[in-house]
Amino acid sequence: MRHVDFSPLYRSTVGFDRLFTMLDTLGQPETAQTYPPYNIERTGENAYRISMAVAGFSEDEISIEAHRNVLTVKGERKEENNGEGSELLYRGIASRSFERRFQLADHVEVQGATLKNGLLFVDLTRNIPEELKPRKIAITQSSDKAKQIEAKAAA
């Protein structure tokens, strides 16, 4: 069984469309996109960093966009001129354009991006709103005196 049908769950849930779409795409083989290579690391309790190897790209050739829990990093190389009369004998440095997408969890925001030594660093933080954070509920002692008064009045 290679495909799971989530359509029966759609009629009994509200607002989970994105979750079912993500689960549906997990079963499908990825298009084997391996360029550019990247790392995802946790740098703190609610902080993350994506590091991408983008050697040969400058700041104006890379664009980063975050929209609806999807982070998109695009790189488009401008046409190079090696000089008049020069001929490229071997190209070992990749110069192809790329587009890489990352699914972000709810409340994950992009803090910034830096390009250093051919590596693009994208810093992310998870900012959970106060109303969604777990809170401690205080337990109060019940007042036995009020119950005793009511019991005596009923007698």
Backbone as a chain_set.jsonl record, in Angstrom:
{"seq": "MRHVDFSPLYRSTVGFDRLFTMLDTLGQPETAQTYPPYNIERTGENAYRISMAVAGFSEDEISIEAHRNVLTVKGERKEENNGEGSELLYRGIASRSFERRFQLADHVEVQGATLKNGLLFVDLTRNIPEELKPRKIAITQSSDKAKQIEAKAAA", "coords": {"N": [[0.852, -1.169, 0.0], [0.878, 1.963, -1.084], [-0.243, 4.444, -1.104], [-2.141, 6.487, 0.981], [-5.465, 7.157, 1.648], [-6.819, 10.075, 2.688], [-9.277, 11.229, 2.569], [-11.713, 10.432, 3.998], [-11.216, 11.531, 6.516], [-11.357, 14.242, 6.122], [-14.019, 15.046, 6.259], [-14.658, 15.009, 8.941], [-13.029, 16.71, 10.304], [-11.821, 20.023, 10.946], [-9.906, 22.568, 9.602], [-7.512, 21.191, 9.352], [-6.399, 20.797, 6.9], [-3.891, 21.424, 5.767], [-2.207, 19.767, 7.238], [-2.995, 17.168, 6.427], [-2.317, 17.325, 3.74], [0.452, 17.574, 3.932], [1.062, 15.078, 5.1], [0.267, 13.451, 3.025], [2.107, 14.091, 1.028], [4.415, 13.073, 2.13], [4.534, 10.35, 1.614], [5.111, 10.233, -1.058], [7.74, 9.853, -3.395], [10.563, 11.969, -3.251], [11.685, 14.528, -5.499], [14.354, 14.153, -5.778], [16.106, 16.329, -5.405], [19.149, 17.695, -4.928], [20.749, 19.869, -4.899], [21.215, 23.137, -3.814], [23.487, 21.736, -1.362], [22.55, 21.421, 2.118], [22.308, 22.165, 5.662], [20.434, 21.664, 8.64], [20.163, 22.963, 11.771], [19.785, 22.985, 15.331], [20.068, 25.738, 17.312], [19.441, 26.702, 19.748], [16.952, 26.604, 22.398], [14.547, 27.472, 21.201], [15.505, 28.183, 18.713], [16.775, 28.023, 15.41], [18.903, 27.131, 12.626], [19.489, 27.322, 9.206], [21.865, 26.212, 7.013], [23.291, 26.766, 3.932], [25.164, 25.672, 1.153], [26.275, 27.819, -1.076], [28.251, 28.513, -2.96], [29.838, 30.823, -5.075], [27.632, 32.379, -5.597], [26.336, 35.65, -5.248], [25.115, 38.214, -2.94], [23.098, 39.635, -4.279], [22.164, 37.807, -6.1], [20.719, 35.924, -4.812], [17.591, 35.175, -3.415], [15.315, 35.348, -0.701], [12.324, 34.201, 0.635], [9.596, 34.209, 2.817], [6.527, 32.758, 3.291], [3.41, 31.972, 4.433], [4.142, 29.67, 6.145], [6.112, 28.525, 4.566], [9.383, 28.545, 3.556], [11.267, 29.908, 1.049], [14.115, 29.647, -0.86], [15.887, 31.078, -3.402], [18.181, 30.983, -6.089], [19.767, 32.654, -8.671], [22.029, 32.716, -11.151], [23.847, 35.246, -12.737], [24.71, 35.938, -16.117], [27.984, 35.06, -16.967], [30.958, 36.587, -18.057], [33.888, 35.472, -19.246], [35.837, 36.924, -20.277], [37.02, 38.479, -23.251], [37.558, 36.361, -25.935], [38.314, 34.182, -24.357], [38.032, 30.742, -23.477], [36.045, 28.344, -21.922], [37.192, 25.448, -20.603], [36.625, 23.405, -18.799], [33.95, 22.992, -16.576], [33.589, 22.935, -13.318], [32.547, 24.177, -11.183], [29.409, 24.678, -10.02], [26.884, 26.396, -11.755], [24.26, 26.62, -11.985], [20.83, 27.61, -11.667], [18.757, 27.581, -8.725], [16.098, 26.442, -6.598], [14.936, 26.124, -3.443], [12.763, 24.759, -1.069], [11.442, 25.024, 2.22], [9.455, 23.599, 4.698], [7.934, 25.28, 7.286], [7.239, 25.157, 10.764], [4.307, 26.084, 12.676], [4.326, 29.4, 13.933], [7.047, 29.832, 13.552], [9.558, 32.028, 12.719], [11.48, 33.952, 10.395], [14.519, 35.296, 11.242], [16.762, 36.491, 10.139], [19.302, 36.653, 7.541], [22.527, 35.688, 6.44], [25.411, 35.879, 4.342], [28.347, 34.236, 4.055], [31.598, 33.398, 3.264], [30.796, 31.68, 1.132], [28.699, 30.301, 2.236], [25.295, 30.34, 3.027], [23.481, 31.531, 5.671], [20.52, 31.097, 7.368], [18.651, 32.309, 9.894], [16.302, 31.19, 12.258], [13.512, 31.511, 14.48], [11.317, 30.207, 16.941], [8.454, 31.6, 17.979], [6.256, 31.351, 20.295], [3.014, 32.369, 20.994], [1.869, 33.923, 24.044], [-0.681, 33.068, 24.901], [-0.809, 30.515, 23.895], [1.112, 29.071, 25.136], [1.957, 26.561, 27.582], [0.37, 26.732, 30.744], [0.499, 27.066, 34.26], [-1.853, 25.886, 36.52], [-3.191, 27.033, 39.425], [-3.917, 25.335, 42.435], [-6.453, 25.592, 44.689], [-7.374, 25.534, 48.166], [-10.322, 24.043, 49.368], [-13.021, 25.58, 51.101], [-14.016, 24.381, 54.096], [-15.643, 25.384, 56.087], [-17.78, 26.795, 54.966], [-19.351, 24.728, 53.933], [-20.048, 23.398, 56.266], [-21.689, 25.267, 57.556], [-23.877, 25.402, 55.815], [-24.817, 22.801, 56.095], [-25.653, 22.754, 58.793], [-27.713, 24.607, 58.734], [-29.646, 23.36, 57.219], [-30.549, 21.342, 58.847]], "CA": [[0.0, 0.0, 0.0], [1.771, 3.104, -1.233], [-0.967, 5.708, -0.983], [-3.175, 6.479, 2.002], [-6.536, 8.082, 1.299], [-7.227, 10.832, 3.855], [-10.549, 11.904, 2.318], [-12.717, 10.262, 5.059], [-10.908, 12.395, 7.645], [-11.703, 15.631, 5.792], [-15.394, 15.387, 6.625], [-14.839, 15.072, 10.387], [-12.076, 17.648, 10.896], [-11.85, 21.379, 10.412], [-8.656, 23.302, 9.736], [-6.331, 20.329, 9.293], [-6.129, 20.517, 5.493], [-2.45, 21.482, 5.519], [-1.606, 18.586, 7.849], [-3.237, 16.017, 5.573], [-1.531, 17.511, 2.524], [1.834, 17.246, 4.271], [1.145, 13.625, 5.265], [0.118, 12.859, 1.704], [3.343, 14.27, 0.274], [5.488, 12.28, 2.725], [4.573, 9.042, 0.983], [5.568, 10.336, -2.433], [9.192, 10.023, -3.474], [10.985, 13.331, -3.529], [12.237, 14.66, -6.841], [15.801, 13.956, -5.648], [16.823, 17.591, -5.544], [20.272, 17.658, -4.001], [21.544, 21.08, -5.035], [22.492, 23.108, -3.116], [23.436, 20.991, -0.1], [22.198, 22.264, 3.27], [22.208, 21.592, 7.009], [19.485, 22.295, 9.555], [20.657, 22.715, 13.121], [19.139, 23.686, 16.44], [21.079, 26.558, 17.978], [18.915, 27.046, 21.063], [15.69, 25.921, 22.692], [13.583, 27.872, 20.182], [16.262, 28.81, 17.631], [17.249, 27.093, 14.397], [19.695, 27.746, 11.565], [19.668, 26.586, 7.961], [23.115, 26.577, 6.35], [23.281, 26.275, 2.556], [26.397, 25.908, 0.41], [25.921, 28.555, -2.293], [29.5, 29.086, -3.454], [29.755, 31.456, -6.383], [26.474, 33.273, -5.659], [26.467, 36.869, -4.453], [23.887, 38.579, -2.228], [22.034, 40.078, -5.184], [21.715, 36.674, -6.906], [19.948, 35.032, -3.941], [16.403, 35.785, -2.809], [14.712, 34.533, 0.352], [10.946, 34.615, 0.855], [8.813, 33.399, 3.759], [5.105, 33.011, 3.063], [2.506, 30.902, 4.886], [4.87, 28.51, 6.659], [7.042, 27.982, 3.572], [10.558, 29.37, 3.313], [11.777, 29.628, -0.288], [15.417, 30.248, -1.162], [16.142, 30.98, -4.842], [19.447, 31.52, -6.566], [19.855, 32.759, -10.129], [23.324, 33.257, -11.548], [23.874, 36.134, -13.887], [25.611, 35.463, -17.17], [29.382, 35.407, -16.726], [31.859, 36.774, -19.197], [35.244, 35.128, -18.836], [36.76, 37.794, -20.998], [36.963, 38.336, -24.711], [38.477, 35.401, -26.51], [38.624, 33.05, -23.487], [37.176, 29.587, -23.683], [35.951, 27.523, -20.722], [37.509, 24.071, -20.955], [35.954, 22.501, -17.854], [33.151, 23.688, -15.573], [33.408, 22.12, -12.126], [31.785, 24.988, -10.235], [28.022, 24.716, -10.473], [26.375, 27.74, -11.999], [22.839, 26.497, -12.298], [19.881, 28.239, -10.755], [18.129, 26.629, -7.819], [15.002, 26.874, -5.728], [14.796, 25.153, -2.353], [11.645, 25.118, -0.186], [11.439, 24.408, 3.541], [8.202, 23.737, 5.433], [8.164, 25.79, 8.631], [6.168, 24.887, 11.724], [3.568, 27.275, 13.098], [4.994, 30.376, 14.806], [8.474, 29.938, 13.265], [9.784, 33.249, 11.964], [12.839, 34.175, 9.909], [15.132, 36.424, 11.94], [17.714, 37.15, 9.265], [20.137, 35.791, 6.717], [23.864, 36.216, 6.149], [26.194, 35.128, 3.374], [29.741, 34.338, 4.479], [32.489, 32.351, 2.753], [30.077, 30.745, 0.282], [27.608, 29.663, 2.979], [24.156, 31.184, 3.369], [22.916, 31.166, 6.968], [19.192, 31.641, 7.617], [18.331, 32.096, 11.301], [14.873, 31.071, 12.523], [13.115, 31.347, 15.879], [9.919, 29.852, 17.185], [7.859, 32.523, 18.949], [4.926, 30.869, 20.662], [2.278, 33.405, 21.723], [1.635, 33.621, 25.462], [-1.936, 32.335, 25.105], [-0.648, 29.126, 23.474], [2.096, 28.406, 25.985], [1.359, 25.874, 28.724], [0.351, 27.548, 31.96], [0.292, 26.326, 35.496], [-3.121, 26.194, 37.165], [-3.042, 26.941, 40.878], [-4.948, 24.557, 43.128], [-6.8, 26.265, 45.946], [-8.022, 24.66, 49.139], [-11.746, 24.345, 49.514], [-13.385, 26.08, 52.42], [-14.919, 23.448, 54.773], [-16.563, 26.142, 56.95], [-19.004, 27.131, 54.225], [-20.15, 23.506, 53.841], [-20.594, 23.098, 57.597], [-22.784, 26.205, 57.828], [-25.018, 24.988, 55.02], [-25.318, 21.561, 56.649], [-26.35, 23.064, 60.025], [-28.939, 25.356, 58.422], [-30.596, 22.441, 56.655], [-31.013, 20.436, 59.887]], "C": [[0.898, 1.233, 0.0], [1.055, 4.426, -1.017], [-2.084, 5.555, 0.048], [-4.199, 7.534, 1.629], [-7.039, 8.757, 2.571], [-8.611, 11.467, 3.682], [-11.622, 11.616, 3.375], [-12.475, 11.17, 6.266], [-11.286, 13.852, 7.391], [-13.105, 15.995, 6.267], [-15.619, 15.464, 8.136], [-13.847, 16.003, 11.073], [-12.194, 19.005, 10.218], [-10.483, 22.01, 10.637], [-7.399, 22.471, 9.679], [-5.941, 20.007, 7.859], [-4.63, 20.468, 5.207], [-1.749, 20.249, 6.081], [-1.79, 17.369, 6.958], [-2.468, 16.12, 4.26], [-0.07, 17.163, 2.778], [2.008, 15.734, 4.438], [1.07, 12.917, 3.917], [1.409, 12.971, 0.899], [4.509, 13.478, 0.869], [5.631, 10.925, 2.05], [5.098, 9.07, -0.437], [7.087, 10.502, -2.461], [9.53, 11.449, -3.87], [11.641, 13.379, -4.901], [13.762, 14.619, -6.829], [16.58, 15.234, -5.91], [17.918, 17.615, -4.485], [21.12, 18.914, -4.049], [20.733, 22.277, -4.602], [22.379, 22.296, -1.825], [23.188, 21.941, 1.069], [22.231, 21.453, 4.551], [21.112, 22.347, 7.747], [19.954, 21.946, 10.956], [19.842, 23.51, 14.132], [20.223, 24.43, 17.197], [20.643, 27.001, 19.364], [17.606, 26.319, 21.271], [14.629, 26.227, 21.642], [14.268, 28.548, 19.001], [16.83, 27.737, 16.703], [18.068, 27.86, 13.368], [19.759, 26.782, 10.386], [20.938, 27.112, 7.325], [23.11, 25.942, 4.967], [24.6, 26.627, 1.88], [26.04, 26.525, -0.94], [27.157, 29.246, -2.863], [29.306, 29.636, -4.858], [28.579, 32.395, -6.55], [26.743, 34.492, -4.788], [25.118, 37.198, -3.815], [22.755, 38.971, -3.17], [21.534, 38.973, -6.105], [20.868, 35.685, -6.105], [18.762, 35.801, -3.391], [15.797, 34.798, -1.817], [13.32, 35.087, 0.604], [10.269, 33.657, 1.822], [7.355, 33.767, 3.58], [4.309, 31.784, 3.478], [3.232, 29.604, 5.212], [5.751, 27.822, 5.626], [8.156, 29.0, 3.379], [11.127, 28.949, 1.968], [13.08, 30.382, -0.488], [15.686, 29.989, -2.643], [17.495, 31.588, -5.154], [19.466, 31.505, -8.075], [21.163, 33.442, -10.477], [23.149, 34.152, -12.752], [24.896, 35.589, -14.877], [27.025, 35.968, -16.919], [30.102, 35.624, -18.043], [33.265, 36.502, -18.702], [36.281, 36.023, -19.494], [36.684, 37.488, -22.482], [38.001, 37.321, -25.169], [38.81, 34.23, -25.596], [37.603, 31.942, -23.697], [37.21, 28.731, -22.425], [36.167, 26.063, -21.122], [36.804, 23.066, -20.06], [35.199, 23.337, -16.839], [32.891, 22.725, -14.419], [32.639, 22.856, -11.053], [30.377, 25.136, -10.784], [27.573, 26.156, -10.651], [24.899, 27.701, -12.326], [21.997, 27.199, -11.247], [19.267, 27.163, -9.873], [16.951, 27.292, -7.115], [14.792, 25.778, -4.701], [13.699, 25.644, -1.426], [11.755, 24.33, 1.115], [10.071, 24.648, 4.172], [8.528, 24.18, 6.85], [6.976, 25.436, 9.516], [5.454, 26.195, 12.053], [4.423, 28.092, 14.054], [6.514, 30.405, 14.64], [8.669, 31.127, 12.328], [11.244, 33.345, 11.553], [13.377, 35.426, 10.593], [16.106, 37.18, 11.052], [18.513, 36.131, 8.484], [21.468, 36.486, 6.47], [24.558, 35.291, 5.163], [27.661, 35.332, 3.723], [30.51, 33.131, 3.967], [31.755, 31.284, 1.937], [28.972, 29.978, 0.976], [26.533, 30.699, 3.288], [23.573, 30.665, 4.668], [21.575, 31.865, 7.123], [18.826, 31.287, 9.054], [16.829, 32.168, 11.521], [14.642, 30.982, 14.022], [11.65, 30.972, 15.934], [9.416, 30.747, 18.31], [6.431, 32.074, 19.221], [4.223, 31.965, 21.432], [1.967, 32.956, 23.153], [0.37, 32.793, 25.674], [-1.84, 30.876, 24.674], [0.375, 28.363, 24.304], [1.392, 27.677, 27.119], [1.41, 26.783, 29.953], [0.013, 26.669, 33.147], [-1.014, 26.802, 36.134], [-2.935, 25.978, 38.659], [-4.216, 26.165, 41.466], [-5.202, 25.243, 44.459], [-7.485, 25.268, 46.874], [-9.488, 25.067, 49.256], [-12.035, 24.764, 50.959], [-14.415, 25.136, 53.045], [-15.942, 24.18, 55.633], [-17.857, 26.468, 56.244], [-19.905, 25.916, 54.123], [-20.777, 23.168, 55.198], [-21.756, 24.009, 57.909], [-24.022, 25.792, 57.067], [-25.64, 23.726, 55.602], [-26.102, 21.82, 57.927], [-27.662, 23.768, 59.747], [-30.003, 24.405, 57.882], [-31.199, 21.539, 57.722], [-32.098, 20.986, 60.718]], "O": [[1.594, 1.503, 0.979], [1.708, 5.439, -0.768], [-2.872, 4.611, -0.009], [-3.845, 8.673, 1.329], [-7.617, 8.099, 3.437], [-9.069, 12.179, 4.576], [-12.416, 12.518, 3.643], [-13.42, 11.538, 6.962], [-11.509, 14.611, 8.335], [-13.35, 17.143, 6.64], [-16.668, 15.938, 8.572], [-13.824, 16.079, 12.301], [-12.614, 19.109, 9.066], [-9.963, 21.983, 11.753], [-6.312, 22.989, 9.932], [-5.222, 19.036, 7.623], [-4.155, 19.584, 4.494], [-0.806, 19.741, 5.475], [-0.843, 16.61, 6.749], [-2.015, 15.107, 3.727], [0.576, 16.533, 1.942], [2.996, 15.171, 3.966], [1.734, 11.903, 3.701], [1.766, 12.047, 0.169], [5.498, 13.237, 0.176], [6.742, 10.408, 1.93], [5.493, 8.032, -0.969], [7.648, 11.22, -1.634], [8.867, 12.052, -4.713], [12.104, 12.355, -5.402], [14.389, 15.026, -7.807], [17.615, 15.204, -6.576], [17.637, 17.56, -3.287], [22.107, 19.022, -3.321], [19.588, 22.393, -5.038], [21.292, 22.183, -1.258], [23.563, 23.112, 1.021], [22.189, 20.223, 4.532], [20.893, 23.533, 7.502], [20.122, 20.773, 11.289], [19.287, 24.564, 13.821], [21.186, 23.826, 17.67], [21.426, 27.625, 20.081], [17.19, 25.516, 20.436], [13.888, 25.331, 21.236], [13.667, 29.404, 18.352], [17.299, 26.69, 17.149], [17.95, 29.079, 13.248], [20.043, 25.595, 10.544], [21.079, 28.317, 7.117], [22.945, 24.729, 4.835], [25.095, 27.745, 2.016], [25.56, 25.834, -1.838], [27.111, 30.427, -3.208], [28.692, 28.999, -5.714], [28.516, 33.135, -7.532], [27.319, 34.37, -3.706], [24.11, 36.554, -4.103], [21.59, 38.679, -2.901], [20.562, 39.183, -6.83], [20.356, 34.715, -6.662], [18.903, 36.942, -2.951], [15.768, 33.59, -2.051], [13.147, 36.295, 0.769], [10.359, 32.439, 1.666], [6.979, 34.933, 3.7], [4.507, 30.692, 2.944], [2.959, 28.564, 4.614], [6.101, 26.653, 5.795], [7.904, 30.167, 3.077], [11.435, 27.776, 1.76], [13.143, 31.598, -0.309], [15.711, 28.842, -3.089], [17.899, 32.584, -4.553], [19.213, 30.473, -8.697], [21.378, 34.606, -10.139], [22.39, 33.843, -13.671], [25.824, 34.87, -14.505], [27.237, 37.158, -16.687], [29.867, 34.913, -19.02], [33.777, 37.217, -17.841], [37.48, 35.866, -19.265], [36.331, 36.385, -22.898], [39.179, 37.422, -24.826], [39.541, 33.337, -26.024], [36.453, 32.196, -24.054], [38.287, 28.425, -21.914], [35.39, 25.514, -21.904], [36.425, 21.987, -20.516], [35.749, 24.295, -16.295], [32.072, 21.813, -14.532], [32.13, 22.24, -10.116], [30.179, 25.658, -11.882], [27.842, 27.018, -9.815], [24.354, 28.653, -12.884], [22.404, 27.357, -10.096], [19.258, 25.984, -10.227], [16.834, 28.515, -7.051], [14.502, 24.634, -5.053], [13.695, 26.81, -1.032], [12.107, 23.15, 1.124], [9.581, 25.778, 4.179], [9.312, 23.529, 7.54], [5.835, 25.42, 9.054], [5.948, 27.278, 11.742], [5.152, 27.542, 14.879], [7.21, 30.947, 15.5], [8.029, 31.221, 11.281], [12.134, 32.881, 12.266], [12.761, 36.49, 10.529], [16.259, 38.393, 11.2], [18.427, 34.926, 8.717], [21.532, 37.705, 6.313], [24.325, 34.082, 5.149], [28.163, 36.456, 3.693], [30.124, 31.987, 4.205], [32.072, 30.1, 2.05], [28.364, 29.094, 0.374], [26.831, 31.799, 3.754], [23.21, 29.493, 4.764], [21.496, 33.089, 7.022], [18.705, 30.111, 9.397], [16.163, 33.083, 11.037], [15.473, 30.443, 14.753], [10.853, 31.37, 15.085], [9.887, 30.665, 19.444], [5.515, 32.387, 18.461], [4.76, 32.458, 22.424], [1.822, 31.765, 23.427], [0.347, 31.912, 26.533], [-2.697, 30.072, 25.042], [0.488, 27.143, 24.187], [0.338, 28.121, 27.576], [2.381, 27.509, 30.162], [-0.677, 25.658, 33.023], [-1.238, 28.005, 36.265], [-2.57, 24.89, 39.105], [-5.36, 26.325, 41.041], [-4.284, 25.449, 45.253], [-8.091, 24.294, 46.429], [-9.84, 26.247, 49.244], [-11.36, 24.34, 51.897], [-15.557, 25.084, 52.59], [-17.018, 23.639, 55.886], [-18.925, 26.424, 56.855], [-21.124, 26.058, 54.217], [-21.916, 22.703, 55.258], [-22.742, 23.551, 58.488], [-25.121, 25.828, 57.621], [-26.863, 23.589, 55.605], [-27.127, 21.175, 58.146], [-28.639, 23.545, 60.462], [-31.189, 24.659, 58.092], [-32.29, 21.01, 57.509], [-32.576, 20.315, 61.633]]}, "num_chains": 1, "name": "protein.A"}
